[in-house]
Amino acid sequence: MSVLSFTDARRTVELVASDLKAGGTESVPLARAAHRVLAQSVIADRDLPPFPRSTRDGFAVRSEDVLHAPTTLRVVGEIRAGADPSLICPELQSGTAVEIMTGASLPSGADAVIMVEYTSRPDEHSVLIERSSVARKNVVPAGAEARSGTTLLAPGTRLDYAAIASAASAGRAELAVFIRPRVAILTTGDEIVDVTAKPGPYQIRNSNSHSLAAQVAAAGGEPIILPIAPDEPVRLAELIALGLEHDLLLMTGGVSMGKHDLVEPVLAKFNARFRFTGAHIQPGKPIVFGEARLPKTSNRVPHPDLREGWDTTPFFGLPGNPVSTMVCFELFVRPVLDALSGTRPRPLFFTRARLASTLKTKTGLTRFLPATLSGALADTTVDLIPWHGSGDVVATARANCYIVVPPDRETIPAGEFISILLRGAEL
Ligand code: AMP
Ligand code: MG
């Protein structure tokens, strides 16, 4: 039995994760590459921008002509976005200006753009520059964002929408990405029934497999929901064996101290190495983490889609209480999924907000309590939601973050800035 502090448990997971690798790679069209992890570099195939780009509608000028405004320049033409400026104005001469649109290339000789708002037109052939300016004003020089041949995105980058834009700018219609890790989800409990079944009066619908599948998918994995395991060692062992053929096995329930909590003893038969068997947190104290291996005597032939070889598979035994399962996923499973997806584990991203009402807890555990963050940008407050403990999915579904209570705090007064963990697919 090793029960760790929250920080030590998290560090242990990150350490194990640092040895894990993604499986193979596949090529996907850019339109389906969002949230995937890049398996190759994306290199700029041209300068970005490819020409000196005007960032304003206005007049391209030689800056020495506009150091002292007001001044009048002769207008020699108009350059629209996409036009070749050399056809309109091969070389901008002193005392002249060319009308230019946002996104168009400056002509040779021009080195600044006066925005149209600072000009007026005494007549169709001239422009009055009302404000003085300097070189480079409203211009992005060719190659300023990236030189041709430089790396825009490195392997291991998780492709968010900005990274997708970067790849598109480099002309990449297809990208090599890592294959999503396959994550087996195994829920245990004699009382648990499938969501499609009509539950008996004392049965509970399986919510954990579905919340976990949603979390796995949001974190970039491919969830595979296994049949529900009864609290009976033979069938449980069969399903654990099936689960261990995947890249990661997530189990829920059966990890407490009850006499029908069989996950740990059954896992022990699979050469399990337990890294920890609990963390001083609430919810989620009985969480179990380790690696296990199918017995050598197993004659199961791995499906070609399943993980290669017969090496160890990381597993988590998550507490059965639905909110514990959800919170433990966010705190501990994500780093492992990141590593198996081919990217460095994202640190937990805490932010701070003002506590709306005084909070009282017992010391000894780091608590992650469902809460709502509300208010305008400069004045966000956070408040606990009333809940009935870690079985209360209804209240948790109404929350949008977790208040983090350090283990040494008993009372936190209203008005204090406290740590919160945001909840959302993008984190
Ligand atoms: P356990 O960790 O197995 O002792 O379960 C703790 C609590 O969580 C019990 O009230 C279970 O009924 C409940 N629970 C366990 N698994 C699930 C599940 N898959 N969906 C919903 N509730 C569950
Ligand atoms: Mg149970």
Coordinates of N, CA and C in Angstrom, one line a residue, residues 107-285:
P107 N 5.3 48.2 -53.4 CA 6.1 48.3 -54.6 C 7.6 48.5 -54.2
S108 N 8.5 48.2 -55.0 CA 9.9 48.5 -54.8 C 10.1 50.0 -54.5
G109 N 10.9 50.4 -53.5 CA 11.1 51.8 -53.2 C 10.2 52.3 -52.1
A110 N 9.1 51.6 -51.9 CA 8.2 52.1 -50.8 C 8.6 51.3 -49.5
D111 N 8.5 52.0 -48.3 CA 8.9 51.3 -47.1 C 7.9 51.6 -45.9
A112 N 6.8 52.3 -46.2 CA 5.8 52.5 -45.2 C 4.4 52.7 -45.8
V113 N 3.4 52.5 -45.0 CA 2.0 52.8 -45.5 C 1.4 53.7 -44.6
I114 N 0.7 54.8 -45.2 CA -0.1 55.7 -44.4 C -1.5 55.3 -44.4
M115 N -2.1 55.0 -43.3 CA -3.5 54.5 -43.3 C -4.4 55.6 -43.9
V116 N -5.4 55.1 -44.6 CA -6.3 56.0 -45.3 C -7.0 57.0 -44.4
E117 N -7.2 56.6 -43.1 CA -7.8 57.6 -42.2 C -7.0 58.8 -42.0
Y118 N -5.7 58.8 -42.2 CA -4.8 59.9 -42.0 C -4.5 60.6 -43.3
T119 N -5.3 60.5 -44.3 CA -5.1 61.1 -45.6 C -6.4 61.8 -46.1
S120 N -6.2 62.7 -47.1 CA -7.4 63.2 -47.8 C -7.0 63.4 -49.3
R121 N -8.0 63.5 -50.1 CA -7.7 63.6 -51.6 C -8.1 65.0 -52.1
P122 N -7.1 65.9 -52.2 CA -7.4 67.2 -52.8 C -8.0 67.0 -54.2
D123 N -7.4 66.1 -55.0 CA -7.9 65.8 -56.3 C -7.5 64.3 -56.6
E124 N -7.9 63.8 -57.8 CA -7.8 62.4 -58.1 C -6.3 62.0 -58.3
H125 N -5.4 63.0 -58.5 CA -4.0 62.7 -58.8 C -3.1 62.9 -57.6
S126 N -3.6 63.4 -56.5 CA -2.8 63.6 -55.3 C -3.4 63.2 -54.0
V127 N -2.6 63.1 -53.0 CA -3.0 62.7 -51.7 C -2.3 63.6 -50.7
L128 N -3.1 64.1 -49.7 CA -2.6 64.9 -48.6 C -2.3 64.0 -47.5
I129 N -1.0 63.9 -47.1 CA -0.7 63.0 -45.9 C -0.8 63.9 -44.7
E130 N -1.7 63.6 -43.8 CA -2.0 64.5 -42.7 C -1.1 64.3 -41.5
R131 N -0.6 63.0 -41.3 CA 0.3 62.7 -40.2 C 1.6 62.2 -40.7
S132 N 2.7 62.6 -40.0 CA 4.0 62.1 -40.4 C 4.1 60.7 -40.0
S133 N 5.1 60.0 -40.6 CA 5.3 58.5 -40.3 C 6.8 58.2 -40.4
V134 N 7.0 56.9 -40.2 CA 8.4 56.4 -40.2 C 8.5 55.1 -41.0
A135 N 9.7 54.7 -41.3 CA 10.0 53.5 -42.1 C 9.3 52.3 -41.4
R136 N 8.8 51.4 -42.2 CA 8.2 50.1 -41.7 C 6.8 50.3 -41.1
K137 N 6.3 51.5 -41.0 CA 5.0 51.7 -40.4 C 3.9 50.9 -41.3
N138 N 3.1 50.1 -40.6 CA 2.1 49.3 -41.3 C 2.6 48.4 -42.4
V139 N 3.8 47.9 -42.2 CA 4.4 47.0 -43.2 C 5.0 45.8 -42.5
V140 N 4.7 44.6 -42.9 CA 5.4 43.4 -42.4 C 6.4 43.0 -43.5
P141 N 7.7 43.1 -43.2 CA 8.7 42.8 -44.3 C 8.6 41.3 -44.7
A142 N 9.0 41.0 -46.0 CA 9.0 39.6 -46.5 C 9.9 38.8 -45.5
G143 N 9.4 37.6 -45.2 CA 10.1 36.7 -44.3 C 10.2 37.1 -42.8
A144 N 9.5 38.1 -42.4 CA 9.6 38.6 -41.0 C 8.9 37.5 -40.1
E145 N 7.9 36.9 -40.5 CA 7.2 35.9 -39.7 C 8.0 34.5 -39.7
A146 N 8.4 34.1 -40.9 CA 9.3 32.9 -41.0 C 10.0 33.0 -42.4
R147 N 11.3 32.6 -42.3 CA 12.0 32.5 -43.6 C 11.7 31.1 -44.2
S148 N 11.8 31.1 -45.5 CA 11.6 29.8 -46.2 C 12.6 28.8 -45.6
G149 N 12.2 27.6 -45.3 CA 13.1 26.5 -44.8 C 13.1 26.4 -43.3
T150 N 12.5 27.4 -42.6 CA 12.5 27.2 -41.1 C 11.3 26.3 -40.7
T151 N 11.5 25.8 -39.5 CA 10.5 24.9 -38.9 C 9.3 25.7 -38.3
L152 N 8.1 25.5 -38.8 CA 7.0 26.2 -38.3 C 6.4 25.4 -37.1
L153 N 6.3 24.0 -37.3 CA 5.8 23.2 -36.2 C 6.7 22.0 -36.1
A154 N 6.9 21.6 -34.8 CA 7.8 20.5 -34.6 C 7.0 19.2 -34.3
P155 N 7.6 18.0 -34.5 CA 6.9 16.8 -34.2 C 6.5 16.8 -32.7
G156 N 5.4 16.3 -32.3 CA 4.9 16.3 -30.9 C 4.0 17.5 -30.6
T157 N 3.8 18.4 -31.6 CA 2.9 19.5 -31.4 C 1.4 19.0 -31.5
R158 N 0.6 19.3 -30.5 CA -0.8 19.0 -30.6 C -1.4 20.1 -31.5
L159 N -2.1 19.7 -32.5 CA -2.6 20.6 -33.5 C -3.9 21.3 -33.1
D160 N -3.7 22.5 -32.6 CA -4.9 23.4 -32.3 C -5.2 24.2 -33.6
Y161 N -6.2 25.0 -33.5 CA -6.6 25.7 -34.7 C -5.5 26.6 -35.3
A162 N -4.7 27.2 -34.4 CA -3.6 28.1 -34.8 C -2.5 27.3 -35.6
A163 N -2.2 26.1 -35.0 CA -1.2 25.2 -35.7 C -1.7 24.8 -37.0
I164 N -3.0 24.5 -37.1 CA -3.6 24.1 -38.4 C -3.4 25.3 -39.4
A165 N -3.6 26.5 -39.0 CA -3.4 27.7 -39.9 C -2.0 27.7 -40.3
S166 N -1.1 27.4 -39.4 CA 0.4 27.5 -39.8 C 0.7 26.4 -40.8
A167 N 0.1 25.2 -40.7 CA 0.3 24.1 -41.6 C -0.3 24.5 -43.0
A168 N -1.5 25.1 -42.9 CA -2.1 25.5 -44.2 C -1.3 26.5 -44.9
S169 N -0.7 27.5 -44.1 CA 0.2 28.5 -44.8 C 1.4 27.9 -45.5
A170 N 1.8 26.7 -45.0 CA 3.0 26.1 -45.6 C 2.5 25.1 -46.7
G171 N 1.2 25.1 -47.0 CA 0.7 24.3 -48.2 C 0.6 22.9 -47.8
R172 N 0.4 22.5 -46.5 CA 0.3 21.1 -46.2 C -1.2 20.7 -46.1
A173 N -1.6 20.0 -47.2 CA -3.0 19.5 -47.2 C -3.2 18.2 -46.5
E174 N -2.1 17.5 -46.2 CA -2.1 16.3 -45.4 C -1.0 16.4 -44.4
L175 N -1.2 15.8 -43.3 CA -0.2 15.8 -42.2 C 0.0 14.4 -41.6
A176 N 1.3 14.1 -41.3 CA 1.5 12.8 -40.6 C 1.3 13.1 -39.1
V177 N 0.4 12.2 -38.5 CA 0.1 12.4 -37.1 C 0.3 11.0 -36.5
F178 N 0.4 11.0 -35.1 CA 0.5 9.7 -34.4 C -0.9 9.1 -34.3
I179 N -0.9 7.8 -34.4 CA -2.1 7.0 -34.3 C -2.6 7.3 -32.8
R180 N -3.9 7.5 -32.7 CA -4.5 7.7 -31.4 C -4.3 6.5 -30.5
P181 N -3.9 6.7 -29.2 CA -3.8 5.5 -28.4 C -5.2 4.9 -28.1
R182 N -5.2 3.6 -28.1 CA -6.5 2.9 -27.9 C -6.6 2.6 -26.4
V183 N -7.7 3.1 -25.8 CA -7.8 3.1 -24.4 C -9.0 2.2 -24.0
A184 N -8.8 1.1 -23.3 CA -9.8 0.2 -22.9 C -10.5 0.7 -21.6
I185 N -11.8 0.7 -21.6 CA -12.5 1.2 -20.4 C -13.3 0.1 -19.8
L186 N -13.0 -0.3 -18.6 CA -13.6 -1.4 -17.9 C -14.3 -1.0 -16.6
T187 N -15.6 -1.0 -16.5 CA -16.2 -0.7 -15.3 C -16.6 -1.9 -14.5
T188 N -16.5 -1.9 -13.2 CA -16.8 -3.1 -12.4 C -18.0 -2.8 -11.4
G189 N -18.7 -3.8 -11.1 CA -19.7 -3.7 -10.0 C -20.9 -4.5 -10.3
D190 N -21.3 -5.4 -9.4 CA -22.5 -6.2 -9.6 C -23.8 -5.4 -9.8
E191 N -23.8 -4.1 -9.3 CA -25.0 -3.3 -9.3 C -25.1 -2.5 -10.6
I192 N -24.0 -2.5 -11.4 CA -24.0 -1.6 -12.6 C -24.6 -2.2 -13.8
V193 N -25.5 -1.5 -14.5 CA -26.1 -2.0 -15.7 C -25.9 -1.0 -16.8
D194 N -26.0 -1.6 -18.0 CA -25.8 -0.8 -19.2 C -26.8 0.3 -19.4
V195 N -26.5 1.3 -20.0 CA -27.4 2.5 -20.2 C -28.6 2.1 -21.0
T196 N -28.5 1.1 -21.8 CA -29.7 0.6 -22.6 C -30.6 -0.3 -21.8
A197 N -30.2 -0.8 -20.6 CA -31.0 -1.7 -19.9 C -32.0 -1.0 -19.0
K198 N -33.1 -1.7 -18.6 CA -34.0 -1.1 -17.6 C -33.5 -1.5 -16.3
P199 N -33.0 -0.5 -15.4 CA -32.4 -0.9 -14.2 C -33.4 -1.5 -13.2
G200 N -33.0 -2.5 -12.4 CA -33.9 -2.9 -11.3 C -33.8 -1.8 -10.2
P201 N -34.6 -2.0 -9.2 CA -34.7 -0.9 -8.2 C -33.4 -0.6 -7.5
Y202 N -32.5 -1.6 -7.4 CA -31.3 -1.3 -6.6 C -30.1 -1.3 -7.6
Q203 N -30.3 -1.3 -8.9 CA -29.2 -1.2 -9.8 C -28.9 0.2 -10.2
I204 N -27.7 0.4 -10.7 CA -27.2 1.8 -11.0 C -26.8 1.8 -12.5
R205 N -27.2 2.8 -13.3 CA -26.8 2.8 -14.7 C -25.3 3.2 -14.7
N206 N -24.6 2.6 -15.7 CA -23.2 2.8 -15.9 C -23.0 4.2 -16.5
S207 N -22.5 5.1 -15.7 CA -22.2 6.5 -16.2 C -20.7 6.6 -16.4
N208 N -19.9 5.9 -15.6 CA -18.5 6.0 -15.7 C -17.9 5.7 -17.0
S209 N -18.3 4.6 -17.7 CA -17.7 4.2 -18.9 C -17.9 5.4 -20.0
H210 N -19.1 6.0 -19.8 CA -19.4 7.1 -20.8 C -18.7 8.4 -20.5
S211 N -18.6 8.8 -19.2 CA -17.8 10.0 -18.9 C -16.4 9.8 -19.3
L212 N -15.9 8.6 -19.0 CA -14.4 8.3 -19.3 C -14.2 8.3 -20.8
A213 N -15.2 7.7 -21.6 CA -15.0 7.7 -23.1 C -15.0 9.1 -23.6
A214 N -15.8 10.0 -23.0 CA -15.8 11.4 -23.5 C -14.5 12.1 -23.1
Q215 N -14.0 11.8 -21.9 CA -12.7 12.4 -21.5 C -11.5 11.9 -22.4
V216 N -11.6 10.5 -22.6 CA -10.5 10.0 -23.5 C -10.5 10.6 -24.8
A217 N -11.7 10.7 -25.4 CA -11.8 11.3 -26.8 C -11.3 12.7 -26.8
A218 N -11.7 13.5 -25.7 CA -11.3 14.9 -25.7 C -9.8 15.0 -25.5
A219 N -9.2 14.0 -24.9 CA -7.7 14.1 -24.6 C -6.9 13.4 -25.8
G220 N -7.6 13.1 -26.9 CA -6.9 12.6 -28.0 C -6.8 11.1 -28.1
G221 N -7.5 10.3 -27.3 CA -7.4 8.9 -27.4 C -8.6 8.3 -28.0
E222 N -8.5 7.0 -28.3 CA -9.7 6.3 -28.9 C -10.3 5.4 -27.8
P223 N -11.5 5.7 -27.3 CA -12.0 4.9 -26.2 C -12.6 3.6 -26.7
I224 N -12.4 2.5 -26.0 CA -13.1 1.2 -26.3 C -13.7 0.8 -25.1
I225 N -15.1 0.8 -25.0 CA -15.8 0.4 -23.8 C -16.0 -1.1 -23.8
L226 N -15.4 -1.8 -22.8 CA -15.5 -3.2 -22.6 C -16.8 -3.5 -21.8
P227 N -17.3 -4.8 -21.9 CA -18.5 -5.1 -21.1 C -18.3 -4.9 -19.6
I228 N -19.4 -4.7 -18.9 CA -19.3 -4.4 -17.5 C -18.8 -5.7 -16.8
A229 N -17.9 -5.6 -15.8 CA -17.4 -6.7 -15.1 C -18.1 -6.9 -13.8
P230 N -18.6 -8.1 -13.5 CA -19.2 -8.3 -12.2 C -18.1 -8.4 -11.1
D231 N -18.5 -8.3 -9.8 CA -17.5 -8.4 -8.7 C -17.3 -9.9 -8.5
E232 N -16.6 -10.5 -9.5 CA -16.4 -11.9 -9.5 C -15.0 -12.1 -10.2
P233 N -14.0 -12.8 -9.5 CA -12.7 -12.8 -10.0 C -12.4 -13.4 -11.4
V234 N -13.2 -14.4 -11.8 CA -12.8 -15.1 -13.0 C -13.2 -14.2 -14.2
R235 N -14.4 -13.7 -14.3 CA -14.8 -12.9 -15.4 C -14.0 -11.6 -15.4
L236 N -13.8 -11.0 -14.2 CA -13.0 -9.8 -14.1 C -11.6 -10.0 -14.7
A237 N -11.0 -11.1 -14.4 CA -9.7 -11.4 -14.9 C -9.7 -11.5 -16.4
E238 N -10.8 -12.2 -17.0 CA -10.9 -12.3 -18.4 C -10.9 -10.9 -19.1
L239 N -11.7 -10.0 -18.4 CA -11.9 -8.7 -19.0 C -10.6 -7.8 -18.8
I240 N -9.9 -8.0 -17.7 CA -8.7 -7.3 -17.5 C -7.7 -7.7 -18.6
A241 N -7.6 -9.0 -18.9 CA -6.7 -9.6 -19.9 C -7.0 -8.9 -21.2
L242 N -8.3 -8.8 -21.6 CA -8.7 -8.1 -22.8 C -8.3 -6.6 -22.8
G243 N -8.5 -6.0 -21.7 CA -8.1 -4.6 -21.5 C -6.6 -4.4 -21.7
L244 N -5.8 -5.3 -21.2 CA -4.3 -5.1 -21.2 C -3.8 -5.2 -22.6
E245 N -4.6 -5.7 -23.6 CA -4.1 -5.7 -25.0 C -4.2 -4.3 -25.6
H246 N -4.7 -3.3 -24.9 CA -4.8 -2.0 -25.5 C -3.6 -1.2 -25.0
D247 N -3.5 0.1 -25.4 CA -2.4 0.9 -25.0 C -2.5 1.4 -23.6
L248 N -3.7 1.4 -23.0 CA -3.9 1.9 -21.7 C -5.2 1.2 -21.2
L249 N -5.3 0.8 -20.0 CA -6.5 0.2 -19.4 C -7.0 1.1 -18.3
L250 N -8.2 1.6 -18.4 CA -8.8 2.3 -17.3 C -9.9 1.5 -16.7
M251 N -9.8 1.2 -15.4 CA -10.9 0.5 -14.7 C -11.6 1.4 -13.7
T252 N -12.8 1.2 -13.5 CA -13.5 2.0 -12.4 C -14.2 1.1 -11.5
G253 N -14.2 1.5 -10.2 CA -14.9 0.7 -9.2 C -14.0 -0.4 -8.7
G254 N -14.4 -0.9 -7.5 CA -13.7 -2.1 -7.0 C -12.3 -1.9 -6.5
V255 N -11.9 -0.6 -6.2 CA -10.6 -0.3 -5.7 C -10.6 0.1 -4.3
S256 N -11.8 0.1 -3.6 CA -11.8 0.5 -2.2 C -11.4 -0.7 -1.3
M257 N -11.7 -0.6 0.0 CA -11.3 -1.6 0.9 C -12.4 -2.7 1.2
G258 N -13.5 -2.6 0.4 CA -14.6 -3.5 0.7 C -14.2 -4.9 0.3
K259 N -14.9 -5.9 0.8 CA -14.5 -7.3 0.6 C -14.8 -7.8 -0.8
H260 N -15.6 -7.0 -1.6 CA -15.9 -7.3 -3.0 C -15.1 -6.4 -3.9
D261 N -14.2 -5.7 -3.4 CA -13.3 -4.8 -4.2 C -12.1 -5.7 -4.7
L262 N -12.2 -6.2 -5.9 CA -11.3 -7.2 -6.4 C -10.3 -6.8 -7.4
V263 N -10.3 -5.5 -7.8 CA -9.4 -5.0 -8.9 C -8.0 -5.3 -8.5
E264 N -7.6 -4.8 -7.3 CA -6.1 -5.0 -7.0 C -5.7 -6.5 -6.9
P265 N -6.4 -7.3 -6.1 CA -6.0 -8.7 -6.1 C -6.0 -9.4 -7.5
V266 N -6.9 -9.1 -8.3 CA -7.0 -9.7 -9.7 C -5.8 -9.2 -10.5
L267 N -5.6 -7.9 -10.4 CA -4.4 -7.3 -11.2 C -3.1 -7.9 -10.8
A268 N -3.0 -8.3 -9.5 CA -1.7 -8.8 -9.0 C -1.4 -10.1 -9.8
K269 N -2.4 -10.8 -10.3 CA -2.1 -12.0 -11.1 C -1.5 -11.7 -12.5
F270 N -1.6 -10.4 -12.9 CA -1.0 -10.0 -14.2 C 0.3 -9.3 -14.0
N271 N 1.1 -9.8 -13.1 CA 2.5 -9.2 -12.9 C 2.4 -7.7 -12.6
A272 N 1.3 -7.3 -12.0 CA 1.1 -5.8 -11.9 C 2.2 -5.2 -11.0
R273 N 2.7 -4.1 -11.4 CA 3.6 -3.3 -10.6 C 2.8 -2.1 -10.2
F274 N 2.5 -2.0 -8.9 CA 1.7 -0.9 -8.4 C 2.6 0.3 -8.1
R275 N 2.4 1.4 -8.8 CA 3.2 2.6 -8.5 C 2.6 3.4 -7.3
F276 N 1.3 3.4 -7.2 CA 0.7 3.8 -6.0 C -0.7 3.2 -5.9
T277 N -1.2 3.1 -4.7 CA -2.5 2.5 -4.5 C -3.5 3.5 -3.8
G278 N -3.1 4.7 -3.8 CA -4.0 5.8 -3.2 C -3.3 7.1 -3.3
A279 N -4.1 8.2 -3.2 CA -3.6 9.5 -3.1 C -4.4 10.3 -2.1
H280 N -3.7 11.2 -1.4 CA -4.4 12.0 -0.4 C -5.2 13.1 -1.0
I281 N -6.2 12.7 -1.7 CA -7.1 13.7 -2.4 C -8.5 13.4 -2.1
Q282 N -9.4 14.4 -2.4 CA -10.8 14.1 -2.3 C -11.4 14.9 -3.5
P283 N -12.2 14.4 -4.3 CA -12.6 12.9 -4.3 C -11.4 12.1 -5.0
G284 N -11.5 10.8 -4.8 CA -10.5 10.0 -5.6 C -9.5 9.3 -4.8
K285 N -9.6 9.2 -3.4 CA -8.5 8.7 -2.6 C -8.0 7.3 -3.0

